[in-house]
mmCIF file of C-alpha atoms and ligand atoms in Angstrom:
data_model
loop_
_atom_site.group_PDB
_atom_site.id
_atom_site.type_symbol
_atom_site.label_atom_id
_atom_site.label_comp_id
_atom_site.label_asym_id
_atom_site.label_seq_id
_atom_site.Cartn_x
_atom_site.Cartn_y
_atom_site.Cartn_z
ATOM 1 C CA UNK A 1 -30.745 -6.579 -1.523
ATOM 2 C CA UNK A 2 -30.385 -4.860 -4.928
ATOM 3 C CA UNK A 3 -28.544 -1.539 -4.988
ATOM 4 C CA UNK A 4 -31.516 0.495 -6.251
ATOM 5 C CA UNK A 5 -33.558 -0.951 -3.408
ATOM 6 C CA UNK A 6 -30.822 -0.023 -0.920
ATOM 7 C CA UNK A 7 -30.874 3.545 -2.197
ATOM 8 C CA UNK A 8 -34.490 4.023 -1.367
ATOM 9 C CA UNK A 9 -33.470 4.064 2.297
ATOM 10 C CA UNK A 10 -31.298 7.173 1.934
ATOM 11 C CA UNK A 11 -32.615 10.311 3.531
ATOM 12 C CA UNK A 12 -30.198 13.139 2.686
ATOM 13 C CA UNK A 13 -31.550 15.403 5.404
ATOM 14 C CA UNK A 14 -30.380 13.129 8.210
ATOM 15 C CA UNK A 15 -26.854 13.121 9.569
ATOM 16 C CA UNK A 16 -25.579 9.841 8.146
ATOM 17 C CA UNK A 17 -23.585 7.362 10.223
ATOM 18 C CA UNK A 18 -20.171 6.774 8.644
ATOM 19 C CA UNK A 19 -18.238 3.705 9.721
ATOM 20 C CA UNK A 20 -14.550 4.608 9.810
ATOM 21 C CA UNK A 21 -11.802 1.992 9.541
ATOM 22 C CA UNK A 22 -9.114 4.575 8.953
ATOM 23 C CA UNK A 23 -6.890 6.019 7.792
ATOM 24 C CA UNK A 24 -6.013 6.763 11.429
ATOM 25 C CA UNK A 25 -3.389 9.400 10.563
ATOM 26 C CA UNK A 26 -5.516 11.321 8.066
ATOM 27 C CA UNK A 27 -8.838 10.863 9.808
ATOM 28 C CA UNK A 28 -8.627 13.824 12.252
ATOM 29 C CA UNK A 29 -8.257 16.190 9.271
ATOM 30 C CA UNK A 30 -11.190 14.530 7.523
ATOM 31 C CA UNK A 31 -13.275 14.719 10.693
ATOM 32 C CA UNK A 32 -12.459 18.386 11.299
ATOM 33 C CA UNK A 33 -13.601 19.269 7.775
ATOM 34 C CA UNK A 34 -16.734 17.121 7.704
ATOM 35 C CA UNK A 35 -17.891 17.000 11.332
ATOM 36 C CA UNK A 36 -21.290 18.495 10.517
ATOM 37 C CA UNK A 37 -22.127 15.909 7.847
ATOM 38 C CA UNK A 38 -21.664 12.543 9.513
ATOM 39 C CA UNK A 39 -21.877 10.689 12.743
ATOM 40 C CA UNK A 40 -18.420 9.147 12.805
ATOM 41 C CA UNK A 41 -18.230 5.594 14.119
ATOM 42 C CA UNK A 42 -14.502 5.207 14.709
ATOM 43 C CA UNK A 43 -14.069 1.448 14.543
ATOM 44 C CA UNK A 44 -10.313 1.920 14.059
ATOM 45 C CA UNK A 45 -9.922 3.144 17.627
ATOM 46 C CA UNK A 46 -11.814 0.220 19.191
ATOM 47 C CA UNK A 47 -10.496 -3.243 20.013
ATOM 48 C CA UNK A 48 -14.025 -4.705 20.086
ATOM 49 C CA UNK A 49 -15.442 -6.925 17.335
ATOM 50 C CA UNK A 50 -17.559 -4.759 15.042
ATOM 51 C CA UNK A 51 -20.977 -5.996 16.224
ATOM 52 C CA UNK A 52 -20.056 -5.252 19.859
ATOM 53 C CA UNK A 53 -18.621 -1.866 18.922
ATOM 54 C CA UNK A 54 -21.873 -0.935 17.147
ATOM 55 C CA UNK A 55 -23.955 -2.160 20.094
ATOM 56 C CA UNK A 56 -21.787 -0.097 22.438
ATOM 57 C CA UNK A 57 -22.381 2.949 20.200
ATOM 58 C CA UNK A 58 -26.090 2.177 20.147
ATOM 59 C CA UNK A 59 -26.080 1.926 16.348
ATOM 60 C CA UNK A 60 -28.273 -0.387 14.296
ATOM 61 C CA UNK A 61 -25.963 -2.120 11.732
ATOM 62 C CA UNK A 62 -28.653 -1.710 9.072
ATOM 63 C CA UNK A 63 -28.379 2.078 9.313
ATOM 64 C CA UNK A 64 -24.832 2.022 7.878
ATOM 65 C CA UNK A 65 -24.548 2.667 4.156
ATOM 66 C CA UNK A 66 -20.945 3.833 3.843
ATOM 67 C CA UNK A 67 -17.468 2.929 5.099
ATOM 68 C CA UNK A 68 -14.330 5.051 4.968
ATOM 69 C CA UNK A 69 -11.190 2.913 5.221
ATOM 70 C CA UNK A 70 -7.490 2.434 4.523
ATOM 71 C CA UNK A 71 -5.196 -0.611 4.243
ATOM 72 C CA UNK A 72 -4.596 -0.509 8.022
ATOM 73 C CA UNK A 73 -7.807 -2.484 8.669
ATOM 74 C CA UNK A 74 -9.551 -5.309 6.801
ATOM 75 C CA UNK A 75 -13.049 -4.886 5.401
ATOM 76 C CA UNK A 76 -13.701 -8.616 5.568
ATOM 77 C CA UNK A 77 -16.619 -10.862 4.600
ATOM 78 C CA UNK A 78 -17.843 -10.722 8.219
ATOM 79 C CA UNK A 79 -17.913 -6.919 8.200
ATOM 80 C CA UNK A 80 -19.803 -6.809 4.908
ATOM 81 C CA UNK A 81 -22.297 -9.457 5.998
ATOM 82 C CA UNK A 82 -23.009 -7.573 9.217
ATOM 83 C CA UNK A 83 -24.082 -4.442 7.307
ATOM 84 C CA UNK A 84 -27.125 -5.234 5.112
ATOM 85 C CA UNK A 85 -27.513 -1.652 3.819
ATOM 86 C CA UNK A 86 -23.858 -1.079 2.945
ATOM 87 C CA UNK A 87 -23.619 0.517 -0.531
ATOM 88 C CA UNK A 88 -20.216 2.165 -0.786
ATOM 89 C CA UNK A 89 -16.689 1.700 0.570
ATOM 90 C CA UNK A 90 -14.317 4.610 0.070
ATOM 91 C CA UNK A 91 -10.649 3.779 0.575
ATOM 92 C CA UNK A 92 -7.861 6.326 0.794
ATOM 93 C CA UNK A 93 -5.487 3.871 -0.893
ATOM 94 C CA UNK A 94 -4.668 2.778 -4.420
ATOM 95 C CA UNK A 95 -4.549 -0.852 -3.250
ATOM 96 C CA UNK A 96 -7.836 -2.571 -2.434
ATOM 97 C CA UNK A 97 -6.535 -5.893 -1.096
ATOM 98 C CA UNK A 98 -7.820 -5.039 2.415
ATOM 99 C CA UNK A 99 -11.388 -5.195 1.057
ATOM 100 C CA UNK A 100 -13.213 -8.416 0.195
ATOM 101 C CA UNK A 101 -14.021 -7.403 -3.376
ATOM 102 C CA UNK A 102 -15.790 -10.669 -4.204
ATOM 103 C CA UNK A 103 -18.214 -10.200 -1.316
ATOM 104 C CA UNK A 104 -18.698 -6.560 -2.379
ATOM 105 C CA UNK A 105 -19.627 -7.571 -5.892
ATOM 106 C CA UNK A 106 -22.114 -10.167 -4.556
ATOM 107 C CA UNK A 107 -23.884 -7.390 -2.677
ATOM 108 C CA UNK A 108 -23.588 -4.657 -5.336
ATOM 109 C CA UNK A 109 -21.323 -2.583 -3.082
ATOM 110 C CA UNK A 110 -19.253 0.078 -4.849
ATOM 111 C CA UNK A 111 -15.560 0.307 -3.961
ATOM 112 C CA UNK A 112 -14.068 3.726 -4.623
ATOM 113 C CA UNK A 113 -10.356 4.312 -4.291
ATOM 114 C CA UNK A 114 -9.206 7.923 -3.834
ATOM 115 C CA UNK A 115 -5.402 7.873 -3.703
ATOM 116 C CA UNK A 116 -5.186 11.198 -5.563
ATOM 117 C CA UNK A 117 -1.758 11.838 -6.989
ATOM 118 C CA UNK A 118 -0.053 9.464 -4.577
ATOM 119 C CA UNK A 119 1.482 7.301 -7.331
ATOM 120 C CA UNK A 120 4.111 10.034 -7.740
ATOM 121 C CA UNK A 121 4.803 10.171 -3.995
ATOM 122 C CA UNK A 122 5.117 6.395 -3.808
ATOM 123 C CA UNK A 123 7.519 6.465 -6.772
ATOM 124 C CA UNK A 124 9.625 9.147 -5.029
ATOM 125 C CA UNK A 125 9.771 6.939 -1.951
ATOM 126 C CA UNK A 126 10.744 3.878 -4.027
ATOM 127 C CA UNK A 127 13.686 5.825 -5.450
ATOM 128 C CA UNK A 128 14.564 7.097 -1.956
ATOM 129 C CA UNK A 129 14.585 3.568 -0.554
ATOM 130 C CA UNK A 130 16.664 2.329 -3.477
ATOM 131 C CA UNK A 131 19.301 5.035 -3.057
ATOM 132 C CA UNK A 132 19.347 4.377 0.686
ATOM 133 C CA UNK A 133 19.889 0.642 0.200
ATOM 134 C CA UNK A 134 22.603 1.122 -2.421
ATOM 135 C CA UNK A 135 24.416 3.974 -0.627
ATOM 136 C CA UNK A 136 23.674 2.601 2.881
ATOM 137 C CA UNK A 137 22.485 6.000 4.060
ATOM 138 C CA UNK A 138 20.488 4.746 7.059
ATOM 139 C CA UNK A 139 23.271 2.358 8.047
ATOM 140 C CA UNK A 140 25.803 5.207 7.755
ATOM 141 C CA UNK A 141 23.586 7.423 9.918
ATOM 142 C CA UNK A 142 23.591 4.784 12.671
ATOM 143 C CA UNK A 143 27.337 4.416 12.266
ATOM 144 C CA UNK A 144 28.018 8.161 12.603
ATOM 145 C CA UNK A 145 25.851 8.421 15.731
ATOM 146 C CA UNK A 146 28.209 5.950 17.404
ATOM 147 C CA UNK A 147 31.401 7.747 16.286
ATOM 148 C CA UNK A 148 33.883 8.735 18.923
ATOM 149 C CA UNK A 149 37.559 9.842 18.920
ATOM 150 C CA UNK A 150 38.787 6.252 18.727
ATOM 151 C CA UNK A 151 36.258 4.963 16.188
ATOM 152 C CA UNK A 152 37.389 3.671 12.807
ATOM 153 C CA UNK A 153 35.273 3.665 9.727
ATOM 154 C CA UNK A 154 34.169 0.062 9.394
ATOM 155 C CA UNK A 155 31.238 0.527 7.079
ATOM 156 C CA UNK A 156 31.643 -1.008 3.632
ATOM 157 C CA UNK A 157 31.224 1.162 0.537
ATOM 158 C CA UNK A 158 27.905 1.764 -1.119
ATOM 159 C CA UNK A 159 27.139 1.195 -4.782
ATOM 160 C CA UNK A 160 26.193 3.567 -7.625
ATOM 161 C CA UNK A 161 22.677 3.860 -8.950
ATOM 162 C CA UNK A 162 23.965 4.779 -12.403
ATOM 163 C CA UNK A 163 23.912 1.891 -14.843
ATOM 164 C CA UNK A 164 21.808 -0.391 -12.659
ATOM 165 C CA UNK A 165 19.400 -2.703 -14.459
ATOM 166 C CA UNK A 166 16.071 -2.116 -12.760
ATOM 167 C CA UNK A 167 13.298 -4.694 -13.085
ATOM 168 C CA UNK A 168 9.943 -3.144 -12.273
ATOM 169 C CA UNK A 169 7.292 -5.616 -11.179
ATOM 170 C CA UNK A 170 3.916 -4.078 -12.080
ATOM 171 C CA UNK A 171 4.137 -1.316 -14.671
ATOM 172 C CA UNK A 172 0.940 0.488 -13.629
ATOM 173 C CA UNK A 173 0.765 4.123 -12.543
ATOM 174 C CA UNK A 174 3.382 3.750 -9.797
ATOM 175 C CA UNK A 175 5.700 1.544 -11.849
ATOM 176 C CA UNK A 176 5.690 4.019 -14.740
ATOM 177 C CA UNK A 177 6.502 6.888 -12.367
ATOM 178 C CA UNK A 178 9.397 4.857 -10.923
ATOM 179 C CA UNK A 179 10.724 4.213 -14.441
ATOM 180 C CA UNK A 180 10.422 7.904 -15.334
ATOM 181 C CA UNK A 181 12.491 8.866 -12.275
ATOM 182 C CA UNK A 182 15.187 6.212 -12.712
ATOM 183 C CA UNK A 183 15.900 6.721 -16.414
ATOM 184 C CA UNK A 184 17.674 10.068 -15.864
ATOM 185 C CA UNK A 185 19.921 8.345 -13.286
ATOM 186 C CA UNK A 186 21.201 6.192 -16.155
ATOM 187 C CA UNK A 187 19.326 3.054 -15.083
ATOM 188 C CA UNK A 188 18.187 0.469 -17.626
ATOM 189 C CA UNK A 189 14.510 -0.263 -17.126
ATOM 190 C CA UNK A 190 12.757 -3.571 -17.806
ATOM 191 C CA UNK A 191 9.529 -4.952 -16.416
ATOM 192 C CA UNK A 192 7.188 -7.794 -15.586
ATOM 193 C CA UNK A 193 3.432 -7.311 -15.636
ATOM 194 C CA UNK A 194 0.394 -9.549 -16.091
ATOM 195 C CA UNK A 195 0.456 -8.612 -19.792
ATOM 196 C CA UNK A 196 2.921 -6.868 -22.042
ATOM 197 C CA UNK A 197 1.989 -3.181 -22.307
ATOM 198 C CA UNK A 198 1.355 -1.718 -25.751
ATOM 199 C CA UNK A 199 3.466 1.334 -26.684
ATOM 200 C CA UNK A 200 6.073 0.634 -23.976
ATOM 201 C CA UNK A 201 9.583 0.043 -25.254
ATOM 202 C CA UNK A 202 11.141 -1.297 -22.019
ATOM 203 C CA UNK A 203 12.012 -5.000 -22.328
ATOM 204 C CA UNK A 204 9.156 -7.179 -21.032
ATOM 205 C CA UNK A 205 9.630 -10.443 -19.116
ATOM 206 C CA UNK A 206 6.618 -12.699 -18.783
ATOM 207 C CA UNK A 207 8.420 -14.654 -16.014
ATOM 208 C CA UNK A 208 9.489 -12.736 -12.946
ATOM 209 C CA UNK A 209 12.365 -15.165 -12.300
ATOM 210 C CA UNK A 210 13.827 -14.253 -15.706
ATOM 211 C CA UNK A 211 13.398 -10.551 -14.965
ATOM 212 C CA UNK A 212 15.246 -11.105 -11.669
ATOM 213 C CA UNK A 213 18.061 -12.970 -13.425
ATOM 214 C CA UNK A 214 18.604 -9.971 -15.724
ATOM 215 C CA UNK A 215 18.220 -7.226 -13.075
ATOM 216 C CA UNK A 216 20.381 -5.628 -10.385
ATOM 217 C CA UNK A 217 17.314 -4.292 -8.624
ATOM 218 C CA UNK A 218 13.670 -5.356 -8.412
ATOM 219 C CA UNK A 219 11.130 -2.656 -7.558
ATOM 220 C CA UNK A 220 7.750 -4.089 -6.569
ATOM 221 C CA UNK A 221 4.802 -1.871 -7.472
ATOM 222 C CA UNK A 222 2.020 -4.321 -8.312
ATOM 223 C CA UNK A 223 -1.242 -4.963 -6.457
ATOM 224 C CA UNK A 224 -1.565 -7.941 -4.125
ATOM 225 C CA UNK A 225 -3.955 -10.667 -5.260
ATOM 226 C CA UNK A 226 -3.953 -14.453 -5.345
ATOM 227 C CA UNK A 227 -1.692 -14.468 -8.454
ATOM 228 C CA UNK A 228 0.866 -12.048 -6.995
ATOM 229 C CA UNK A 229 1.028 -13.411 -3.406
ATOM 230 C CA UNK A 230 4.631 -14.614 -2.798
ATOM 231 C CA UNK A 231 5.499 -13.807 -6.421
ATOM 232 C CA UNK A 232 8.973 -13.038 -5.099
ATOM 233 C CA UNK A 233 9.959 -16.424 -3.693
ATOM 234 C CA UNK A 234 13.344 -17.917 -2.880
ATOM 235 C CA UNK A 235 13.961 -18.922 -6.505
ATOM 236 C CA UNK A 236 13.419 -15.331 -7.660
ATOM 237 C CA UNK A 237 15.678 -13.931 -4.925
ATOM 238 C CA UNK A 238 18.451 -16.374 -5.781
ATOM 239 C CA UNK A 239 18.076 -15.439 -9.467
ATOM 240 C CA UNK A 240 18.497 -11.782 -8.465
ATOM 241 C CA UNK A 241 21.681 -12.838 -6.718
ATOM 242 C CA UNK A 242 24.192 -11.542 -4.161
ATOM 243 C CA UNK A 243 24.518 -8.114 -5.783
ATOM 244 C CA UNK A 244 20.790 -7.656 -6.245
ATOM 245 C CA UNK A 245 18.507 -5.408 -4.212
ATOM 246 C CA UNK A 246 14.744 -5.386 -3.722
ATOM 247 C CA UNK A 247 12.525 -2.379 -3.071
ATOM 248 C CA UNK A 248 8.925 -3.077 -2.060
ATOM 249 C CA UNK A 249 6.370 -0.253 -2.142
ATOM 250 C CA UNK A 250 3.501 -2.592 -3.116
ATOM 251 C CA UNK A 251 2.348 -5.008 -0.408
ATOM 252 C CA UNK A 252 4.369 -7.106 2.019
ATOM 253 C CA UNK A 253 2.895 -10.418 0.902
ATOM 254 C CA UNK A 254 4.230 -9.950 -2.645
ATOM 255 C CA UNK A 255 7.424 -11.385 -1.112
ATOM 256 C CA UNK A 256 7.787 -14.609 0.821
ATOM 257 C CA UNK A 257 8.966 -12.703 3.903
ATOM 258 C CA UNK A 258 10.533 -15.674 5.718
ATOM 259 C CA UNK A 259 12.706 -16.335 2.677
ATOM 260 C CA UNK A 260 13.541 -12.654 2.335
ATOM 261 C CA UNK A 261 14.752 -12.555 5.946
ATOM 262 C CA UNK A 262 16.882 -15.641 5.288
ATOM 263 C CA UNK A 263 18.364 -14.148 2.084
ATOM 264 C CA UNK A 264 19.178 -10.876 3.881
ATOM 265 C CA UNK A 265 20.718 -12.604 6.913
ATOM 266 C CA UNK A 266 22.833 -14.886 4.769
ATOM 267 C CA UNK A 267 23.830 -12.138 2.294
ATOM 268 C CA UNK A 268 22.207 -14.041 -0.547
ATOM 269 C CA UNK A 269 20.994 -10.662 -1.844
ATOM 270 C CA UNK A 270 22.627 -7.248 -1.392
ATOM 271 C CA UNK A 271 19.772 -5.629 0.472
ATOM 272 C CA UNK A 272 16.171 -4.484 0.598
ATOM 273 C CA UNK A 273 14.190 -1.293 1.085
ATOM 274 C CA UNK A 274 10.813 -2.201 2.549
ATOM 275 C CA UNK A 275 7.853 0.097 3.003
ATOM 276 C CA UNK A 276 5.451 -2.822 3.509
ATOM 277 C CA UNK A 277 5.455 -6.089 5.466
ATOM 278 C CA UNK A 278 3.576 -9.337 5.302
ATOM 279 C CA UNK A 279 1.818 -9.026 8.687
ATOM 280 C CA UNK A 280 1.725 -5.312 9.462
ATOM 281 C CA UNK A 281 2.312 -3.886 11.964
ATOM 282 C CA UNK A 282 4.492 -6.893 12.834
ATOM 283 C CA UNK A 283 7.976 -6.754 11.379
ATOM 284 C CA UNK A 284 10.295 -9.781 11.695
ATOM 285 C CA UNK A 285 12.672 -9.113 14.640
ATOM 286 C CA UNK A 286 15.572 -10.587 12.690
ATOM 287 C CA UNK A 287 15.536 -7.527 10.401
ATOM 288 C CA UNK A 288 16.253 -4.982 13.149
ATOM 289 C CA UNK A 289 20.000 -5.527 13.562
ATOM 290 C CA UNK A 290 20.664 -5.824 9.813
ATOM 291 C CA UNK A 291 22.431 -2.992 8.006
ATOM 292 C CA UNK A 292 21.430 -4.230 4.546
ATOM 293 C CA UNK A 293 17.747 -3.444 5.023
ATOM 294 C CA UNK A 294 15.932 -0.105 5.228
ATOM 295 C CA UNK A 295 12.558 -0.157 6.974
ATOM 296 C CA UNK A 296 9.679 2.268 6.458
ATOM 297 C CA UNK A 297 6.237 2.102 8.158
ATOM 298 C CA UNK A 298 3.942 1.721 5.087
ATOM 299 C CA UNK A 299 4.340 5.441 4.593
ATOM 300 C CA UNK A 300 5.228 5.744 0.912
ATOM 301 C CA UNK A 301 1.996 7.539 0.142
ATOM 302 C CA UNK A 302 1.868 9.632 3.304
ATOM 303 C CA UNK A 303 2.878 13.243 2.871
ATOM 304 C CA UNK A 304 1.210 16.117 4.670
ATOM 305 C CA UNK A 305 0.329 17.786 1.353
ATOM 306 C CA UNK A 306 -1.021 14.496 -0.046
ATOM 307 C CA UNK A 307 -3.334 14.184 3.020
ATOM 308 C CA UNK A 308 -5.285 17.259 2.048
ATOM 309 C CA UNK A 309 -6.022 15.966 -1.421
ATOM 310 C CA UNK A 310 -7.068 12.527 -0.161
ATOM 311 C CA UNK A 311 -9.396 14.094 2.441
ATOM 312 C CA UNK A 312 -11.025 16.220 -0.238
ATOM 313 C CA UNK A 313 -11.424 13.312 -2.648
ATOM 314 C CA UNK A 314 -12.871 11.051 0.058
ATOM 315 C CA UNK A 315 -15.332 13.752 1.125
ATOM 316 C CA UNK A 316 -16.321 14.303 -2.521
ATOM 317 C CA UNK A 317 -16.869 10.569 -3.135
ATOM 318 C CA UNK A 318 -19.084 10.262 -0.043
ATOM 319 C CA UNK A 319 -21.052 13.360 -0.967
ATOM 320 C CA UNK A 320 -21.604 12.006 -4.475
ATOM 321 C CA UNK A 321 -22.849 8.791 -2.955
ATOM 322 C CA UNK A 322 -25.180 10.426 -0.453
ATOM 323 C CA UNK A 323 -26.583 12.610 -3.200
ATOM 324 C CA UNK A 324 -27.283 9.328 -5.058
ATOM 325 C CA UNK A 325 -24.718 9.784 -7.818
ATOM 326 C CA UNK A 326 -22.553 6.732 -7.341
ATOM 327 C CA UNK A 327 -18.950 7.086 -8.525
ATOM 328 C CA UNK A 328 -17.455 4.331 -10.612
ATOM 329 C CA UNK A 329 -14.972 1.714 -9.401
ATOM 330 C CA UNK A 330 -11.325 2.632 -9.880
ATOM 331 C CA UNK A 331 -8.832 -0.076 -9.140
ATOM 332 C CA UNK A 332 -5.049 -0.066 -9.340
ATOM 333 C CA UNK A 333 -3.744 -1.402 -12.633
ATOM 334 C CA UNK A 334 -0.487 -3.332 -12.537
HETATM 335 O O1 LIG B 401 -0.723 1.528 0.553
HETATM 336 C C1 LIG B 401 -1.140 2.483 -0.002
HETATM 337 C C2 LIG B 401 -2.004 2.451 -1.138
HETATM 338 O O2 LIG B 401 -2.420 1.360 -1.562
HETATM 339 O O3 LIG B 401 -2.338 3.534 -1.657
#
């Protein structure tokens, strides 16, 4: 069905059904502010397959024109094919890898990403994770909690941030913010990206394995797609070497996670700060006892102040859509 044709079905006076796939943490705020505008169909809180969930809610799939979502749930081909009137998907995230973009483009469905100013928050978190890994802050915290009168300090020393060669993988909005924060610490920045960026003086490496070989730290900030899946493989980790650390604030599947676990367990790299995992919410059990890894629950963009902005932007995007002024696609550059 062509998009213009789909639009003819919109009646602004009706309370519109809004299919919600998340974000579960932000959604209550969004709901409280917009309860009078939509009938919320909270698919994120149901274990049922979507068609059964809609039947249970007594909703005709063809009445749904909009989805609100986050990376916590997939908007797959099956979901899109079940909803013949779907016109717009609003995601609270910068990343759009949880949405089948190819299927969306076949059906003329707009994908709108409303991460607000979260690139700066994610960059703050990347620096936080890096300092934690190098200084072993989380490991030291666990150590101190077990202190007693007869305990000896048996935690090895941390390492300075100053002077570290930092290889940023994906010099988009987040990557640039990471670079901006690390320069004043005395770090030397270099990067890998799909293409060399004009007007950027940091050394560029077209091969990530060469970037790794010349870096003390890799910070992963690029989007996940078929080209970047498992970009950080065993060869790259071995090139980074025993003193090298990895911070991942992009997506878990940028790294071959099995190989990462092996490298961390066998001290083939210094450590890792991970905000994302390959099969969230599953985290490899082997990581739990390790002191050279810092774990964070895909929370790099989640601050209470950031929530408010994302809720407002999502509400604005949906209102624009329901008043027939479709916003344009904004995808993460990397
Ligand atoms: O994961 C968070 C985002 O993509 O914004």
